[in-house]
C-alpha cells in the first residue's frame, strides 16, 4: 500500500483582462483564458468524487464515511480547494478495484495505495504524497514478539490483504515455510492476527501503528522491511484532472502543508529495527 501543494488567481485575472481588451478583429491568443485547473472536468459538477476502501485506517482517514478527516482526508480537502471544488463526495470502493483497469466511479482513489509499475498499467497515479515501508505486526504475547531478524520468523504463519504490496513482498523476499494467508481486507487480516489464525501481519508501517493503537488485543510492531514505497492517488487512465491533481500535491509539498499533516498525524515517529529479506 507508502508522503506532500498550490497558486492560480493571477493567471485568471490576466486572462480576463485580455478578453475584455480584445477587439472583434483581433483574435485572442490561446492559453490566456482561465486556468483549466480552476474548473476541472470532474464526474460531479463542483465536487471531487473520491473512492476509498472502508473501513479505513487511522490516522490516514478518521471519522464518518461521508466526511473523513485524517492525513489523507485533510489532504483531499486541500486538493479540492486548490481545484476550486466546493464539495468532496466519498464512495466506498474495494481496494483491489481502486487500481483495476476500466472506467472509474471516482475522480481519485485514496487508501494508502503504493505506486507500482504493474498498477500503473491499469491506472494513472498522481505525484507521490507519502513514503512508507512494510511493518511486521505480531501479538505482544507471541513467541515472535522478540524476534530480531527475518530468520526468526520463517516458521510463522504470515498473513496480508490480497492485492497488496505487503503480500507480494513476503512471497518474493521472505519466503516463509508456511503458505502466506490472503484476506479480503486489512481489517480482516488484523482480526486473524488477534485471534491467532496467523502469527504475523505484513502491512505498511503507519497502518500497522493505527491497528496496534486501536486494538483491544496487545500488538507490537517488531520491525520493518525497507521497501521505499510511495503512496499516490489512483485515477482512470487518461484522467483529465491528473495534471491538476499533480500540481496541487506539488504545491502542498512546497508550502509545507503535507509536512504539517505529517507532524499532526504521525508525531514522534520512531525508527524501527530493519529486517533483511531472505531472497
Coordinates of C-alpha atoms in Angstrom, one line a residue:
X1 CA 0.0 0.0 0.0
X2 CA 3.8 4.3 1.1
X3 CA 4.4 11.1 1.6
X4 CA 3.0 16.0 0.4
X5 CA 0.6 21.9 -2.9
X6 CA -0.6 25.4 -5.0
X7 CA -1.5 29.0 -6.8
X8 CA -3.7 30.3 -9.8
X9 CA -5.5 33.7 -9.3
X10 CA -3.1 36.0 -11.2
X11 CA -3.4 33.9 -14.4
X12 CA -7.1 34.1 -14.2
X13 CA -7.0 37.9 -13.9
X14 CA -4.7 38.2 -16.8
X15 CA -6.9 36.0 -19.0
X16 CA -10.0 38.1 -18.2
X17 CA -8.2 41.3 -18.9
X18 CA -7.0 40.1 -22.3
X19 CA -10.5 39.0 -23.1
X20 CA -12.0 42.4 -22.2
X21 CA -9.4 44.3 -24.3
X22 CA -9.6 42.1 -27.4
X23 CA -11.5 43.6 -30.4
X24 CA -13.5 41.6 -32.8
X25 CA -10.8 41.9 -35.5
X26 CA -8.1 40.7 -33.1
X27 CA -8.3 37.0 -32.2
X28 CA -7.4 36.2 -28.7
X29 CA -4.3 34.1 -28.2
X30 CA -5.0 30.6 -26.9
X31 CA -4.0 29.8 -23.4
X32 CA -4.8 33.3 -22.0
X33 CA -8.2 32.3 -20.6
X34 CA -8.9 30.9 -17.2
X35 CA -6.6 28.1 -16.0
X36 CA -8.3 24.8 -16.6
X37 CA -7.5 23.7 -13.1
X38 CA -9.8 26.4 -11.8
X39 CA -12.7 24.5 -13.4
X40 CA -11.6 20.9 -13.7
X41 CA -13.5 18.2 -15.6
X42 CA -14.9 16.0 -12.8
X43 CA -17.6 13.4 -12.6
X44 CA -20.0 15.6 -10.5
X45 CA -20.0 19.3 -11.2
X46 CA -18.5 21.3 -8.3
X47 CA -17.4 18.2 -6.4
X48 CA -14.4 15.9 -6.2
X49 CA -15.5 12.3 -6.1
X50 CA -13.1 10.2 -4.0
X51 CA -13.0 6.4 -3.9
X52 CA -11.7 4.7 -0.7
X53 CA -11.9 1.4 0.9
X54 CA -14.0 1.3 4.1
X55 CA -13.4 0.5 6.9
X56 CA -10.3 2.7 6.7
X57 CA -7.3 3.1 8.9
X58 CA -6.5 5.9 11.3
X59 CA -4.7 8.2 11.2
X60 CA -5.0 8.3 7.3
X61 CA -8.8 8.5 7.4
X62 CA -10.7 9.2 10.5
X63 CA -14.4 9.8 11.3
X64 CA -17.6 9.4 9.3
X65 CA -17.5 7.9 5.9
X66 CA -19.3 10.9 4.4
X67 CA -16.6 13.3 5.5
X68 CA -13.5 11.7 7.0
X69 CA -10.5 13.7 8.2
X70 CA -7.0 12.4 9.0
X71 CA -3.9 12.7 6.9
X72 CA -5.4 11.6 3.6
X73 CA -8.8 13.2 4.4
X74 CA -7.3 16.6 5.2
X75 CA -5.1 16.3 2.1
X76 CA -8.1 15.5 -0.2
X77 CA -10.0 18.5 1.2
X78 CA -7.0 20.7 0.4
X79 CA -6.7 19.4 -3.1
X80 CA -10.4 20.0 -3.7
X81 CA -10.0 23.6 -2.5
X82 CA -7.0 24.1 -4.8
X83 CA -9.1 22.9 -7.7
X84 CA -11.9 25.3 -6.8
X85 CA -14.3 22.5 -6.0
X86 CA -16.8 23.2 -3.2
X87 CA -17.5 19.7 -2.1
X88 CA -15.9 16.3 -1.7
X89 CA -18.0 13.2 -2.3
X90 CA -16.8 9.9 -0.8
X91 CA -17.7 6.5 -2.3
X92 CA -16.8 3.0 -0.9
X93 CA -14.6 1.1 -3.3
X94 CA -12.9 -2.2 -2.6
X95 CA -9.1 -1.8 -2.5
X96 CA -8.4 -4.1 -5.5
X97 CA -10.9 -2.1 -7.5
X98 CA -9.2 1.2 -6.9
X99 CA -6.4 0.0 -9.1
X100 CA -8.3 -2.2 -11.5
X101 CA -8.4 -1.2 -15.2
X102 CA -11.5 0.3 -16.8
X103 CA -14.0 3.1 -16.1
X104 CA -13.9 4.6 -12.6
X105 CA -16.8 5.8 -10.4
X106 CA -14.5 8.3 -8.8
X107 CA -12.1 11.1 -9.8
X108 CA -9.4 10.0 -7.5
X109 CA -8.9 6.9 -5.4
X110 CA -7.1 7.0 -2.0
X111 CA -6.4 4.2 0.5
X112 CA -2.6 4.3 1.1
X113 CA -2.1 3.0 -2.5
X114 CA 1.5 2.2 -3.3
X115 CA 2.6 3.3 -6.7
X116 CA 3.9 0.3 -8.7
X117 CA 4.8 -0.2 -12.3
X118 CA 2.2 -3.1 -12.5
X119 CA -0.6 -1.0 -11.1
X120 CA 0.4 1.9 -13.4
X121 CA -0.5 -0.2 -16.3
X122 CA -4.2 0.0 -15.2
X123 CA -4.5 3.4 -13.7
X124 CA -2.7 6.8 -13.7
X125 CA -1.0 7.8 -10.5
X126 CA -0.6 11.2 -9.0
X127 CA 2.5 12.8 -7.8
X128 CA 3.5 10.7 -4.7
X129 CA 2.4 12.2 -1.3
X130 CA 3.7 9.7 1.3
X131 CA 6.6 7.4 1.9
X132 CA 6.3 4.1 3.8
X133 CA 7.9 0.7 4.4
X134 CA 6.3 -2.7 5.3
X135 CA 5.7 -3.2 9.0
X136 CA 5.9 -6.5 10.9
X137 CA 2.9 -6.7 13.3
X138 CA 2.6 -9.5 15.9
X139 CA 0.7 -10.2 19.1
X140 CA 2.6 -8.8 22.1
X141 CA 2.3 -12.1 23.9
X142 CA 3.5 -14.1 20.8
X143 CA 6.7 -16.1 20.7
X144 CA 7.6 -13.9 17.8
X145 CA 7.3 -10.7 19.8
X146 CA 11.1 -10.7 20.5
X147 CA 12.2 -11.7 17.0
X148 CA 15.2 -9.6 15.9
X149 CA 15.8 -11.0 12.3
X150 CA 13.8 -12.4 9.5
X151 CA 15.1 -15.9 10.1
X152 CA 13.3 -15.9 13.5
X153 CA 10.0 -15.6 11.6
X154 CA 10.4 -18.2 8.9
X155 CA 8.3 -20.8 10.9
X156 CA 5.5 -18.3 11.5
X157 CA 2.2 -18.1 9.7
X158 CA 2.1 -14.8 7.7
X159 CA -1.0 -13.0 6.5
X160 CA -1.7 -10.0 4.4
X161 CA -4.5 -8.4 2.4
X162 CA -4.9 -9.7 -1.1
X163 CA -3.6 -7.5 -3.8
X164 CA -1.2 -5.5 -1.5
X165 CA 2.5 -4.9 -1.9
X166 CA 3.0 -6.4 1.5
X167 CA 1.7 -9.8 0.3
X168 CA 3.9 -9.6 -2.8
X169 CA 6.9 -8.7 -0.7
X170 CA 6.5 -11.7 1.7
X171 CA 6.1 -14.1 -1.1
X172 CA 9.0 -12.8 -3.1
X173 CA 11.6 -11.8 -0.4
X174 CA 10.7 -13.6 2.8
X175 CA 9.6 -17.0 1.6
X176 CA 8.3 -18.4 5.0
X177 CA 8.0 -22.1 5.4
X178 CA 4.1 -22.0 5.5
X179 CA 1.9 -20.6 2.8
X180 CA 1.0 -16.9 3.3
X181 CA -2.7 -16.4 4.1
X182 CA -4.6 -13.9 2.0
X183 CA -7.6 -11.9 3.3
X184 CA -10.2 -9.7 1.7
X185 CA -9.3 -6.6 3.8
X186 CA -6.6 -5.4 6.1
X187 CA -9.2 -5.3 8.9
X188 CA -10.0 -9.0 8.4
X189 CA -6.3 -9.7 8.4
X190 CA -5.9 -7.9 11.7
X191 CA -8.7 -9.9 13.2
X192 CA -6.9 -13.1 12.1
X193 CA -3.8 -11.9 13.9
X194 CA -5.7 -11.1 17.1
X195 CA -7.4 -14.5 17.2
X196 CA -4.2 -16.4 16.4
X197 CA -5.2 -17.6 12.9
X198 CA -1.9 -16.0 11.7
X199 CA 1.2 -15.1 13.6
X200 CA 2.4 -12.1 11.6
X201 CA 0.6 -9.4 9.7
X202 CA 2.6 -7.5 7.0
X203 CA 1.2 -4.0 6.4
X204 CA 2.6 -0.5 5.8
X205 CA 4.2 0.8 9.0
X206 CA 1.8 3.8 9.5
X207 CA -1.2 1.5 9.1
X208 CA 0.3 -1.1 11.4
X209 CA 0.6 1.7 14.0
X210 CA -3.0 2.6 13.7
X211 CA -4.1 -1.1 14.0
X212 CA -1.9 -1.5 17.1
X213 CA -3.1 1.6 18.8
X214 CA -6.7 0.8 18.3
X215 CA -6.6 -2.9 19.2
X216 CA -8.2 -4.5 22.3
X217 CA -5.5 -7.2 22.0
X218 CA -1.9 -6.0 22.7
X219 CA 0.0 -5.9 19.4
X220 CA 3.6 -5.0 18.7
X221 CA 5.5 -3.7 15.6
X222 CA 8.8 -5.6 15.9
X223 CA 10.4 -4.1 12.8
X224 CA 10.1 -3.2 9.2
X225 CA 11.2 -4.4 5.7
X226 CA 12.7 -1.4 3.8
X227 CA 10.7 -1.2 0.6
X228 CA 10.9 2.5 -0.1
X229 CA 7.2 2.6 -1.2
X230 CA 5.3 5.8 -2.1
X231 CA 1.6 6.4 -2.0
X232 CA -0.2 8.1 -4.8
X233 CA -3.8 8.9 -5.8
X234 CA -5.2 6.5 -8.4
X235 CA -7.1 7.9 -11.4
X236 CA -8.7 6.4 -14.5
X237 CA -6.2 6.1 -17.4
X238 CA -6.2 9.4 -19.3
X239 CA -7.8 11.3 -16.4
X240 CA -8.5 14.9 -17.5
X241 CA -7.6 16.1 -14.0
X242 CA -4.3 14.3 -13.5
X243 CA -2.1 17.3 -14.2
X244 CA -4.2 19.5 -11.9
X245 CA -4.0 17.0 -9.1
X246 CA -0.2 16.6 -9.6
X247 CA 0.3 20.3 -9.3
X248 CA -1.9 20.5 -6.2
X249 CA 0.2 17.9 -4.5
X250 CA 3.4 19.6 -5.6
X251 CA 2.1 22.8 -4.1
X252 CA 1.1 21.1 -0.9
X253 CA 4.7 19.9 -0.6
X254 CA 6.2 23.2 -1.4
X255 CA 4.1 25.3 1.0
X256 CA 4.6 22.9 3.9
X257 CA 1.0 21.6 4.2
X258 CA 1.9 18.0 3.9
X259 CA 4.7 18.4 6.4
X260 CA 2.2 19.9 8.9
X261 CA -0.1 17.0 8.3
X262 CA 2.7 14.5 8.9
X263 CA 3.6 16.2 12.2
X264 CA 0.0 16.3 13.2
X265 CA -1.0 12.7 12.5
X266 CA 2.4 10.9 12.9
X267 CA 4.1 12.7 15.7
X268 CA 7.4 11.4 17.0
X269 CA 7.7 8.5 14.6
X270 CA 10.5 6.4 15.8
X271 CA 12.9 4.4 13.6
X272 CA 12.1 0.6 13.7
X273 CA 14.6 -2.3 13.5
X274 CA 15.2 -3.3 9.9
X275 CA 14.6 -6.9 9.0
X276 CA 16.5 -8.1 5.9
X277 CA 15.0 -10.1 3.0
X278 CA 16.0 -13.7 2.7
X279 CA 15.6 -13.8 -1.0

